Short mmCIF file of C-alpha atoms and ligand atoms in Angstrom, two decimals:
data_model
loop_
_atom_site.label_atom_id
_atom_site.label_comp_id
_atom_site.label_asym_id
_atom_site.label_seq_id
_atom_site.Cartn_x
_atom_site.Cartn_y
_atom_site.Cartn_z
CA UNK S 24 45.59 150.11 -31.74
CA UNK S 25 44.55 149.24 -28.28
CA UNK S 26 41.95 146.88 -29.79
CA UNK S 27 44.30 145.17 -31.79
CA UNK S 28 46.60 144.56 -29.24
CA UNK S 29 44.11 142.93 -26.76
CA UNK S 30 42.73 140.92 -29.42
CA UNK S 31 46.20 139.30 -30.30
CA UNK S 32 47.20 138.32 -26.73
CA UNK S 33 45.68 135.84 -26.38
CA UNK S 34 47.64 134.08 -29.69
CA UNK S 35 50.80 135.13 -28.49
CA UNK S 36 50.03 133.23 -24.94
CA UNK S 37 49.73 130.13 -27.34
CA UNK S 38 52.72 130.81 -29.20
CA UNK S 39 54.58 131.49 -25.88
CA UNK S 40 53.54 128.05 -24.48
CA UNK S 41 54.22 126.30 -27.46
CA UNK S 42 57.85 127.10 -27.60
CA UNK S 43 58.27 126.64 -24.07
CA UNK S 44 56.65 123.45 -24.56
CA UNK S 45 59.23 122.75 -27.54
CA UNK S 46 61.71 123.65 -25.24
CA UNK S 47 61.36 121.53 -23.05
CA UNK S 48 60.73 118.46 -24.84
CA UNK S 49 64.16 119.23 -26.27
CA UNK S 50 65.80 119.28 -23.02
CA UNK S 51 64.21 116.42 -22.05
CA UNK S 52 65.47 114.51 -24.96
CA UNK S 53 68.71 115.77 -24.58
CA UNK S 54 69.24 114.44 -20.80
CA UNK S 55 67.72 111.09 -22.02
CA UNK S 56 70.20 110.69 -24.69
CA UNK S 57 73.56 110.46 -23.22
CA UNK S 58 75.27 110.71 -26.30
CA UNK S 59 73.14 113.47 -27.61
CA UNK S 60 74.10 115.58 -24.64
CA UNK S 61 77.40 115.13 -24.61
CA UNK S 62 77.60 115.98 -28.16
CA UNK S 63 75.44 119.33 -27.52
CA UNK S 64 77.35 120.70 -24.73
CA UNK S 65 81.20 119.36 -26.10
CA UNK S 66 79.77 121.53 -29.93
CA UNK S 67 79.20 124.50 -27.75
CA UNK S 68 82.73 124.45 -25.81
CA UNK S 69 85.39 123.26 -28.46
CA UNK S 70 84.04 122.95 -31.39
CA UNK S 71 84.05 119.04 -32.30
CA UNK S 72 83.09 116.53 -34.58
CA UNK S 73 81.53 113.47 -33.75
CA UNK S 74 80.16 110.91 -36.85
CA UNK S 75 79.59 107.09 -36.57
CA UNK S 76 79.45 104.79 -39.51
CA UNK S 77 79.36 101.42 -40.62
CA UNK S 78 82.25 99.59 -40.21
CA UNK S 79 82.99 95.97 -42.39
CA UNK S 80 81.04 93.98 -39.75
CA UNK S 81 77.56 93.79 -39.51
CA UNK S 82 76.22 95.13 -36.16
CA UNK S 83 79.46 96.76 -35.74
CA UNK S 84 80.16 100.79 -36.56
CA UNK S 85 82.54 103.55 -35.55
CA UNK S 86 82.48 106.36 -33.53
CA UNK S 87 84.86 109.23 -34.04
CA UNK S 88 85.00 112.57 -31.82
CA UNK S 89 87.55 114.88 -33.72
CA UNK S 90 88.44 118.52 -32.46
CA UNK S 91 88.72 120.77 -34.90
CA UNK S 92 90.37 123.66 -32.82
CA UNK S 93 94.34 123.22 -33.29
CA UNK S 94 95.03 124.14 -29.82
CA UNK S 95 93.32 121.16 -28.12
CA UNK S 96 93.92 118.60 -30.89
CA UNK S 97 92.03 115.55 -30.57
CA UNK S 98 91.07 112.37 -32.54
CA UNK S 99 88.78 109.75 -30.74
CA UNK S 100 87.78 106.29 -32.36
CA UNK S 101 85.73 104.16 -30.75
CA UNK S 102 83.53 100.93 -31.76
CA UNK S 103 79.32 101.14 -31.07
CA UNK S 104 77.62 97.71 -31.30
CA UNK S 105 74.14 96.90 -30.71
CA UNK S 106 74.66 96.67 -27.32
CA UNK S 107 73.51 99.85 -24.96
CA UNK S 108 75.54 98.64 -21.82
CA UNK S 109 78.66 97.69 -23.96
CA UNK S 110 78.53 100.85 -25.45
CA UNK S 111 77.87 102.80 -22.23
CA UNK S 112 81.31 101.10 -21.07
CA UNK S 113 83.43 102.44 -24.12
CA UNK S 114 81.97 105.62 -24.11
CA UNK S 115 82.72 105.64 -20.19
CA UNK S 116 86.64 104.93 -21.43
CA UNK S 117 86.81 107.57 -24.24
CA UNK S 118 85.21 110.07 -21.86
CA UNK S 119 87.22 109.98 -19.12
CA UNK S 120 90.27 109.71 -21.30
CA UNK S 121 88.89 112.85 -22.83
CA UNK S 122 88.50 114.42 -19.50
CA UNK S 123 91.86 113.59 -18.46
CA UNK S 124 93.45 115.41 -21.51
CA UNK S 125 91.32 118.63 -20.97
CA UNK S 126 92.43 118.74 -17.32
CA UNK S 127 96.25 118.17 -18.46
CA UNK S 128 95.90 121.37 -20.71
CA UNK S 129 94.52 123.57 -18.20
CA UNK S 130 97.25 122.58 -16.25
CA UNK S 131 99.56 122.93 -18.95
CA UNK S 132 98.27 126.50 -19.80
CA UNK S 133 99.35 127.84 -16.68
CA UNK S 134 102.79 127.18 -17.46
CA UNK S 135 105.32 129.23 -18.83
CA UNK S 136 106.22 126.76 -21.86
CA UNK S 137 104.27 128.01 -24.82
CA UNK S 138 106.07 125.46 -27.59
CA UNK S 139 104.22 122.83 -26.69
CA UNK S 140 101.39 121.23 -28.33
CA UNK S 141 99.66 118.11 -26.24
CA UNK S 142 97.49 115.78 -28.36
CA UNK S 143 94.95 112.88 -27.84
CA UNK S 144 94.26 110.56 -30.07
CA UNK S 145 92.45 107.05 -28.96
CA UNK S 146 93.12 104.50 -32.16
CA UNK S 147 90.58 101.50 -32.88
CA UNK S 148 91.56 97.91 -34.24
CA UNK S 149 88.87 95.96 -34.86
CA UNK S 150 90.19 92.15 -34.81
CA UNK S 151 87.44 89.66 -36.08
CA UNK S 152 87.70 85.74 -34.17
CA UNK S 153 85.49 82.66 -35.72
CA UNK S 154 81.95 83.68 -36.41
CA UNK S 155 80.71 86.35 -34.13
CA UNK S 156 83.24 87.49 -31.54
CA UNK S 157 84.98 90.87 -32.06
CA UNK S 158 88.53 91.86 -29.74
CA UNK S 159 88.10 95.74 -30.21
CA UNK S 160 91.85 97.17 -29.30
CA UNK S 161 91.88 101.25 -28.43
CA UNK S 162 95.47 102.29 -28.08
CA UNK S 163 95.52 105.86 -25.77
CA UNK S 164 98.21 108.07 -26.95
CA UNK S 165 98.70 111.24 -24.94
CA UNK S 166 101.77 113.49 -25.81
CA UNK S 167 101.70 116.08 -23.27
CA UNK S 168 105.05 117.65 -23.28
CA UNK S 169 107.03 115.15 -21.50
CA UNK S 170 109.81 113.35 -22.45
CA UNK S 171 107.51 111.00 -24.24
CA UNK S 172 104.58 109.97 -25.87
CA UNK S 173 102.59 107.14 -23.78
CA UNK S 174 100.44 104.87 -24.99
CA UNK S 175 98.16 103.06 -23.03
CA UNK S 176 95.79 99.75 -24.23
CA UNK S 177 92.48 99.18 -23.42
CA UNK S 178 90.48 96.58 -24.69
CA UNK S 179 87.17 94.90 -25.49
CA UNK S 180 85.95 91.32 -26.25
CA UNK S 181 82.68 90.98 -27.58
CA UNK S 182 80.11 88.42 -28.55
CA UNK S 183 78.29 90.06 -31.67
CA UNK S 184 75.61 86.75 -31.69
CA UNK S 185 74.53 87.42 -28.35
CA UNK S 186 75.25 91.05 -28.07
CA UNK S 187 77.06 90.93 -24.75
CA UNK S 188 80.87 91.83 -23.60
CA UNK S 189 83.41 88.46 -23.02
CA UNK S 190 85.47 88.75 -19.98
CA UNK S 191 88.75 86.55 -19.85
CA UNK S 192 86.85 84.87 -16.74
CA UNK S 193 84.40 83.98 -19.11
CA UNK S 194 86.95 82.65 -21.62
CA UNK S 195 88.66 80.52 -18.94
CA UNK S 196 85.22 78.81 -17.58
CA UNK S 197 85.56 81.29 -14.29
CA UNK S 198 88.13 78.48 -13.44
CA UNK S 199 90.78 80.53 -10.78
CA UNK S 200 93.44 77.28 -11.24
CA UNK S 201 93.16 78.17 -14.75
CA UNK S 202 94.14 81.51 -14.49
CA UNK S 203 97.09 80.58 -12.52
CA UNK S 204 98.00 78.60 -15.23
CA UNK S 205 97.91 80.87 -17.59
CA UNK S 206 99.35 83.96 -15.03
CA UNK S 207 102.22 81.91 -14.57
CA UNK S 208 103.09 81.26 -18.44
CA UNK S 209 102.37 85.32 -19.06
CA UNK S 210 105.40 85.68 -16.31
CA UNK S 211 107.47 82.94 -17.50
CA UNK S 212 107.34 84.32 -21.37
CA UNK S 213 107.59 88.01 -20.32
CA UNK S 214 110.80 86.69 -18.16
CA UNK S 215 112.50 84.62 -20.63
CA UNK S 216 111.72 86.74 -24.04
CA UNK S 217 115.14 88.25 -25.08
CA UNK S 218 113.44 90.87 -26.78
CA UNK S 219 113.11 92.52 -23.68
CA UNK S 220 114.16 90.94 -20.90
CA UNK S 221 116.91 93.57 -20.15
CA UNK S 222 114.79 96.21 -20.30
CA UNK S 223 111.88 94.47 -17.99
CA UNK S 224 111.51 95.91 -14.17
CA UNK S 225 110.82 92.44 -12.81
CA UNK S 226 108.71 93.94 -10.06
CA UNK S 227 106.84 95.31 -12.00
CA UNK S 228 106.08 91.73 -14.40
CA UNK S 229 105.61 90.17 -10.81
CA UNK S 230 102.83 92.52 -9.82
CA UNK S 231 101.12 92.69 -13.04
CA UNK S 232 101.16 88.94 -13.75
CA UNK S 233 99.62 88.02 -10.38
CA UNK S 234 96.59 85.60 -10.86
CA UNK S 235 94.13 88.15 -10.40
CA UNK S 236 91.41 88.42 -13.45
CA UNK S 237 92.09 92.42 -13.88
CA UNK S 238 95.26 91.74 -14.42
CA UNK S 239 94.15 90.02 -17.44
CA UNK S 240 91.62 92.11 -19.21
CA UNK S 241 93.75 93.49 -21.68
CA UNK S 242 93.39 90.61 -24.54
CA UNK S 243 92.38 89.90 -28.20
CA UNK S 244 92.19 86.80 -30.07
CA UNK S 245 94.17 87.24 -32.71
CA UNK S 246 94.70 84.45 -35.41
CA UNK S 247 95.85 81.52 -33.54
CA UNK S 248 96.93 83.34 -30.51
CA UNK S 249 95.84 84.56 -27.23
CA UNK S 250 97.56 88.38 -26.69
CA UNK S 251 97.75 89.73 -23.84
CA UNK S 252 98.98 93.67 -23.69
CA UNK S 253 100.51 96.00 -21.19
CA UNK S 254 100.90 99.72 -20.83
CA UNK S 255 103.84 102.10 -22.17
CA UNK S 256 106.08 102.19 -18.93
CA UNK S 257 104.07 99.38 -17.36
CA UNK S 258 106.79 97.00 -17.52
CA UNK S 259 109.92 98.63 -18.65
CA UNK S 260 111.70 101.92 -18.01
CA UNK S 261 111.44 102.57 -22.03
CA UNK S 262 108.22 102.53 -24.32
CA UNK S 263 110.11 101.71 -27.46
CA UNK S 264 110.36 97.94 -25.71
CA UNK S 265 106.35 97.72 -24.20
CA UNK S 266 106.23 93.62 -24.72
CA UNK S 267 102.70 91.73 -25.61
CA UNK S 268 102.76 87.99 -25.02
CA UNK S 269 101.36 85.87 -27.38
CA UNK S 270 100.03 82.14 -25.73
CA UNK S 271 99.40 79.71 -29.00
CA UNK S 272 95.67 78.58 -28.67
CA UNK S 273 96.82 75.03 -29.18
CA UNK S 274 98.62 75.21 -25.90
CA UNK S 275 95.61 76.74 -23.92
CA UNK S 276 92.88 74.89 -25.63
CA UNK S 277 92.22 72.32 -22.00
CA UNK S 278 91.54 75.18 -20.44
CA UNK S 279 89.16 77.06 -22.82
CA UNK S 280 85.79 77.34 -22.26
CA UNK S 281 83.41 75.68 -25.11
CA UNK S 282 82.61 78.16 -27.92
CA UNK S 283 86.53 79.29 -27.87
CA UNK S 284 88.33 76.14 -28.57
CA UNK S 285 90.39 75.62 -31.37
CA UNK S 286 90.47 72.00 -33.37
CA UNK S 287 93.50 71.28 -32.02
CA UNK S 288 95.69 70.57 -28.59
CA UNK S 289 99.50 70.44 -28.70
CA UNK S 290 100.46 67.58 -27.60
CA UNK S 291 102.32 69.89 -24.77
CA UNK S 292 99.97 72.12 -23.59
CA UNK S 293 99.25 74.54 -20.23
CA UNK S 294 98.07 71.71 -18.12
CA UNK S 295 101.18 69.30 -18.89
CA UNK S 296 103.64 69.15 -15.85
CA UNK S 297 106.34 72.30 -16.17
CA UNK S 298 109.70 71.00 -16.82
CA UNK S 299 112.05 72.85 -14.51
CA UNK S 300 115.42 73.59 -14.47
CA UNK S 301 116.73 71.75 -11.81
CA UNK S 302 120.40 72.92 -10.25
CA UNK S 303 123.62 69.59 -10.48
CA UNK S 304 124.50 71.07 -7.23
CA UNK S 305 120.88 71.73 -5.64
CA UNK S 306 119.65 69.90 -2.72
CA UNK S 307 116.38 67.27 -3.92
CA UNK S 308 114.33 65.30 -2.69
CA UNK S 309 111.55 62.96 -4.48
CA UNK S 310 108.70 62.09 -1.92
CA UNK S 311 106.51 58.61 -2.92
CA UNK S 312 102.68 57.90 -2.13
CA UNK S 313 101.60 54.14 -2.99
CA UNK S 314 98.81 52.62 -3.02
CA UNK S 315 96.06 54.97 -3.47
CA UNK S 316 93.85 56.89 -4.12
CA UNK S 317 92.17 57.02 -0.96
CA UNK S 318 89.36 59.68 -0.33
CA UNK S 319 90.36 62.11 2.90
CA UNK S 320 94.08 61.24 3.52
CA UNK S 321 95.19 61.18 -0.47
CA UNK S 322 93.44 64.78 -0.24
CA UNK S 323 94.81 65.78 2.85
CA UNK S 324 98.40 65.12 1.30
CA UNK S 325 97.79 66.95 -2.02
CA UNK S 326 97.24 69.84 0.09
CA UNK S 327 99.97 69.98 2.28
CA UNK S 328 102.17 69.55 -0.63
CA UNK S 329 100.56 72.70 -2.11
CA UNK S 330 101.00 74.22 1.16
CA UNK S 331 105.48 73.73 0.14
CA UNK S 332 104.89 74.05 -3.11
CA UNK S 333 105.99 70.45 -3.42
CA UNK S 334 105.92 67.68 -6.17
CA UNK S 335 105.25 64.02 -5.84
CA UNK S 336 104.77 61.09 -7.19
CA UNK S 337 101.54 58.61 -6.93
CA UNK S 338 101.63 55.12 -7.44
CA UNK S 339 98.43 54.26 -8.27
CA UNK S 340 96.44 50.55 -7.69
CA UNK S 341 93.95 50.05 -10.60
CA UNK S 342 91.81 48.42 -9.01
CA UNK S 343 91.26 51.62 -6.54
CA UNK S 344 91.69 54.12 -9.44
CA UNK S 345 88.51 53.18 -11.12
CA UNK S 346 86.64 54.07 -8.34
CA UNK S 347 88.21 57.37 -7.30
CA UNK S 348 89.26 59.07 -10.44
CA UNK S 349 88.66 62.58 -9.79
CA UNK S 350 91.44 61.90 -7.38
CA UNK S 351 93.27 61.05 -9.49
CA UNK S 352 92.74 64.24 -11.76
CA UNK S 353 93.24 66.32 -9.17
CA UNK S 354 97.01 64.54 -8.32
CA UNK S 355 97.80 65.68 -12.29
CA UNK S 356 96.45 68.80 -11.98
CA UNK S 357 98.61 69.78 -9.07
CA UNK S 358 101.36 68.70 -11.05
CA UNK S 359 102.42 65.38 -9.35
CA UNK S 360 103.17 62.54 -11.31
CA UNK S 361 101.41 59.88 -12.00
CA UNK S 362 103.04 56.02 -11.40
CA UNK S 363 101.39 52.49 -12.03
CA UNK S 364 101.96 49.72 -8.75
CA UNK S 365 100.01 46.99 -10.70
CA UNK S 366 96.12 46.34 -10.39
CA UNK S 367 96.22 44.14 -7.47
CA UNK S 368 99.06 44.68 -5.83
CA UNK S 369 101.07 40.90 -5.76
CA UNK S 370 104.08 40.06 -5.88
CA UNK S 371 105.03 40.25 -9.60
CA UNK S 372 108.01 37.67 -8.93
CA UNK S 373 105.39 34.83 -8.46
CA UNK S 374 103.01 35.47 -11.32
CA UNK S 375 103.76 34.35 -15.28
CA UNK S 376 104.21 36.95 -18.04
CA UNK S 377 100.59 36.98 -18.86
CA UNK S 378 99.75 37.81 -15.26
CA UNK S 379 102.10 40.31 -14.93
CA UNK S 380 101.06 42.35 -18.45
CA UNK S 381 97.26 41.95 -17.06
CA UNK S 382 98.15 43.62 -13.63
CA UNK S 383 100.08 46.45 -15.61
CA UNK S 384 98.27 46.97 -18.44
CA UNK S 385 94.74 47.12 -16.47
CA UNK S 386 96.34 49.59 -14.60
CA UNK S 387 97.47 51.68 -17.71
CA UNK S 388 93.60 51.80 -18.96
CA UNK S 389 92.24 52.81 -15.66
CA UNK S 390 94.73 55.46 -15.18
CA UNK S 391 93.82 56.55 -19.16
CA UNK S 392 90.33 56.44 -18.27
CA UNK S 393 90.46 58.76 -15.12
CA UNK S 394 92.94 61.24 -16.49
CA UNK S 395 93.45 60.73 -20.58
CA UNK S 396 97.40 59.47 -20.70
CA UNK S 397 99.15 56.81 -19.22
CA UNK S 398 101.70 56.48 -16.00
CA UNK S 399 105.52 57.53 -16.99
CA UNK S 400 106.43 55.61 -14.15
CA UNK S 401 106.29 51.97 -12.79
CA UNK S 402 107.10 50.98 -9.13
CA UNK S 403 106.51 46.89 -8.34
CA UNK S 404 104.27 46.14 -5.08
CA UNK S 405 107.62 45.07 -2.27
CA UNK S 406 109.81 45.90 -4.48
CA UNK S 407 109.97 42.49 -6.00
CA UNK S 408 110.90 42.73 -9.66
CA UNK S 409 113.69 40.57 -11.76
CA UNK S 410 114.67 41.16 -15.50
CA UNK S 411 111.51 39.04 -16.89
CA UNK S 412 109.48 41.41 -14.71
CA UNK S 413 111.26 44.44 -16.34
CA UNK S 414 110.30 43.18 -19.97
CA UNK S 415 106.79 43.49 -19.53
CA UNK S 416 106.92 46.95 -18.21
CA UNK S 417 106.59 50.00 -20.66
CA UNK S 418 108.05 53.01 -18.35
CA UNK S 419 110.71 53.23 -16.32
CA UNK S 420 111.18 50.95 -13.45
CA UNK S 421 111.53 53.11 -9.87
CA UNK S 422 112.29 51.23 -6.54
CA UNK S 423 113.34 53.84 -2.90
CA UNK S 424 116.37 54.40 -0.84
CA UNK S 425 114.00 55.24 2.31
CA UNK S 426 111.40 53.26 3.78
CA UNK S 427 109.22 54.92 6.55
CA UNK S 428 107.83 52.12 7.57
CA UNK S 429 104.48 53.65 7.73
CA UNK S 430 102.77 51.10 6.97
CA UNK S 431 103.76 49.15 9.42
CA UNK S 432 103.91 52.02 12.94
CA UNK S 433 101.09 53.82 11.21
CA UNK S 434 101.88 56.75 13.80
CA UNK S 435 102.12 60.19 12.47
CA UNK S 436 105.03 61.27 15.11
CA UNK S 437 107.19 58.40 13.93
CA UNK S 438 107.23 59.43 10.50
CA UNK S 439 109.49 62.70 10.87
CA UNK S 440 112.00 60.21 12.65
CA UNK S 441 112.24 57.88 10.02
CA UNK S 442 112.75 60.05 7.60
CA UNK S 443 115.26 62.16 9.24
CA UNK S 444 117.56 58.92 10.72
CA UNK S 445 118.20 58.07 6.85
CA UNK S 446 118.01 61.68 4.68
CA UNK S 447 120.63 61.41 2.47
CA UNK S 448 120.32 64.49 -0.87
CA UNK S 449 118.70 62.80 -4.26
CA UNK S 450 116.47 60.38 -1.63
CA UNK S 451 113.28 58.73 -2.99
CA UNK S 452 111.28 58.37 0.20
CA UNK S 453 108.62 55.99 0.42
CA UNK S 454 105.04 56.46 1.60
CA UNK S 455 101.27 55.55 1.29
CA UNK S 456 98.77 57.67 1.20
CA UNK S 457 95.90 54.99 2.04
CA UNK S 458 97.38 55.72 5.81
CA UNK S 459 95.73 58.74 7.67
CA UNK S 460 98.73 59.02 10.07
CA UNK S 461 101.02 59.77 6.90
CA UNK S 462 98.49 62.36 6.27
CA UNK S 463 98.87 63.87 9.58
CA UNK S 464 102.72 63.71 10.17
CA UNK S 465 103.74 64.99 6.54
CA UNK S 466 103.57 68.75 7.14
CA UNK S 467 106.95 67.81 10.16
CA UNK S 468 108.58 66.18 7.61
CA UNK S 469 108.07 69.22 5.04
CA UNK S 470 108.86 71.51 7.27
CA UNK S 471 111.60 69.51 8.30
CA UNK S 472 113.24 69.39 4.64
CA UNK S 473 112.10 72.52 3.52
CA UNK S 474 114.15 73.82 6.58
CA UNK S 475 117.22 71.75 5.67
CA UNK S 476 116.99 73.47 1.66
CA UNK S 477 115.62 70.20 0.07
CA UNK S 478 113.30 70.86 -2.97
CA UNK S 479 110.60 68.30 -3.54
CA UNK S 480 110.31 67.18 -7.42
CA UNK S 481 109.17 63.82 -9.21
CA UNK S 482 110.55 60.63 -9.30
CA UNK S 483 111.17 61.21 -13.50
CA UNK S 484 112.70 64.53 -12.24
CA UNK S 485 115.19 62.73 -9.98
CA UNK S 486 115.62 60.42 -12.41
CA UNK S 487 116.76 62.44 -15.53
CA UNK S 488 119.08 64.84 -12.44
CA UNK S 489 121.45 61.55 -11.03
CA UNK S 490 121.62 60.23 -14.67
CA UNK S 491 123.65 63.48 -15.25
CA UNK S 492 126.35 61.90 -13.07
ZN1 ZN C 6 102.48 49.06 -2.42
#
């Protein structure tokens, strides 16, 4: 026997290394293949299920992780493109999710209340936009034991042409202004929607409709609508009243990026001026700039305006818009409006009809040109304007009940002084922003009304408030 033995050894040492060597190539796999792993060790512990399969969409399949012991009951769907890092991401989600739940029962275990049965189950919705981009919607449901099942949304865009996640900064052109926009028509809908607007904490819509770009990565393009989605609880004391806001794409479509456009914009969209409710009884004022653009002073006033959240009006000289009409974009933008003061600023009085359509209607195309629609306003250069004047003018004619005289002291300190010797509530006050000292003494005079409870709103704004009388 001894023989024998010794002469085997040596082929059991092979055997030996081979399934060590086995071994470890397995393990090694395993830790290379984050999915495999997790599937290994979550078998061993509790017994799941995980399968993917093809979904309707090519490049697209689904995951599902189902328990099948009935005291940790479980049901996780989840989408898989062709996409390692987008994939890495959801599984991230749906594992920590999972984790959560585990940690809840263990918890939940040590208690004394033994009729309870907590559940997980993660739900996929798979919504298909033009071509090639998916919005992949997981709804969370946890049931726990408490009062109430919670759901909770999480969400994915994805580009299945160039196999990458969409963020909703991508969507808007990483545009921050945009955002706003869109932040503040999120709050105003949420607000306003009867649905729910009892049950709404506002806080709580103020803090998660901030313009910040995680407030906004809960999304799907859904037909011809942007939807945004909030938690269970996130918004209002009840979950049978969780809102979504839906934004028409017609009404977003200016501030789209390319590649998410629609074929058509509303003729009322996000970057139109908001029409506000304005109070009978409120204290207004309508604040003037004419004669620009003019580079460094006409910028300087857009942003003290911003600074008291103010709105103006700019009448415009065509023969200075064509030069500066990113100026002129930027007053519209801000939400100021936009007036016409003729091309060449004479006195209309003196000219013929003819003259007076050219200097107004040259006007109208340069203002078109720089920022796509016309003035709603009109405002003749002195003032001078008589009933043949009138005929030839398209928009509303708007004159002032204070002069500054800027033009004339051209001294920032004197321009608080004027304005305060004749403030009077529903004043149109007028200015131009081709002087620097305007520029420089606005912020008093801002301060000054803001202080006194005036409100600062358009000329058209004023216009529509005193014809209430
Ligand atoms: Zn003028």
């Amino acid at each position: 026997m001894q023989p024998r033995k010794r002469r085997r050894k040596p082929i059991i040492d092979f055997v030996l290394i081979a399934v060590l060597a086995s071994l470890t190539a397995a393990v090694v796999l395993f830790v290379l293949a984050d999915t495999e792993k997790n599937t290994a060790t979550e078998k061993k512990e509790k017994a799941n299920h995980i399968s993917t399969e093809s979904s309707a969409f090519e490049g697209i399949s689904i995951t599902t992780d189902a328990s099948n012991n009935p005291n940790i009951p479980y049901a996780l769907h989840y989408p898989k493109t062709e996409d390692d890092a987008f994939n890495k991401e959801v599984r991230n989600y749906v594992s920590t999710a999972k984790k959560a739940y585990l940690k809840e029962l263990e918890t939940l275990a040590q208690s004394e209340d033994d009729d309870v049965i907590p559940s997980l189950t993660i739900d996929l919705e798979t919504v298909p936009f033009k071509d090639h981009y998916f919005s992949f919607l997981l709804t969370n449901t946890t049931y726990t034991g408490g009062i109430d099942e919670k759901a909770m949304i999480k969400t994915y865009f994805y580009d299945n042409m160039h196999k990458k996640r969409v963020t909703l900064a991508e969507v808007l052109g990483n545009d921050s202004s945009y955002l706003e926009k869109l932040a503040a028509y999120v709050q105003n809908d949420l607000l306003t929607n009867e649905e729910w607007q009892a049950s709404l904490i506002t806080d709580n819509v103020m803090r998660a409709t901030a313009p910040k770009w995680e407030n906004f990565e809960r999304f799907a393009f859904r037909d011809d609508t942007l939807v945004f989605y909030f938690d269970d609880y996130e918004l209002t004391a009840s979950a049978t009243t969780t809102p979504t806001v839906e934004v028409p794409l017609n009404f977003i479509n200016p501030i789209l990026a390319e590649g998410y456009q629609v074929d058509n914009t509303s003729a009322k969209n996000i970057l139109s001026p908001p029409v506000r409710e304005l109070d009978p009884n409120g204290k207004y004022v309508a604040l003037t700039f004419d004669d620009g653009p003019e580079p460094g002073s006409t910028e300087k006033i857009l942003d003290v305006l911003d600074k008291y959240d103010a709105k103006a009006t700019f009448f415009l000289l065509g023969n200075r818009v064509q030069y500066y009409p990113e100026i002129v974009q930027e007053e519209l933008k801000r939400g100021h409006e936009i007036g016409n003061h003729s091309w060449s600023h004479p006195v209309l009085t003196n000219l013929g009809i003819a003259q007076v359509q050219q200097e107004v209607n040259r006007t109208e195309e340069a203002i078109r040109n720089a920022i796509g629609q016309g003035a709603t306003v009109f405002r003749p250069p002195y003032g001078a304007v008589n009933d043949t004047v009138r005929a030839q003018i398209p928009t509303p004619v708007i004159l002032w009940s204070i002069d500054t005289l800027d033009w004339k002291h051209r001294n920032a300190s004197q321009l608080l002084p004027m304005v305060k010797k004749s403030m009077h509530n529903h004043a149109v006050i007028l200015m131009h922003d081709i002087h620097q000292s305007t520029a420089d003494g606005l912020d008093s005079v801002l301060a000054y009304l803001s202080s006194e409870g005036y409100e600062f709103i358009t000329v058209s704004e004023m216009e529509k408030l005193t014809a209430n009388y």
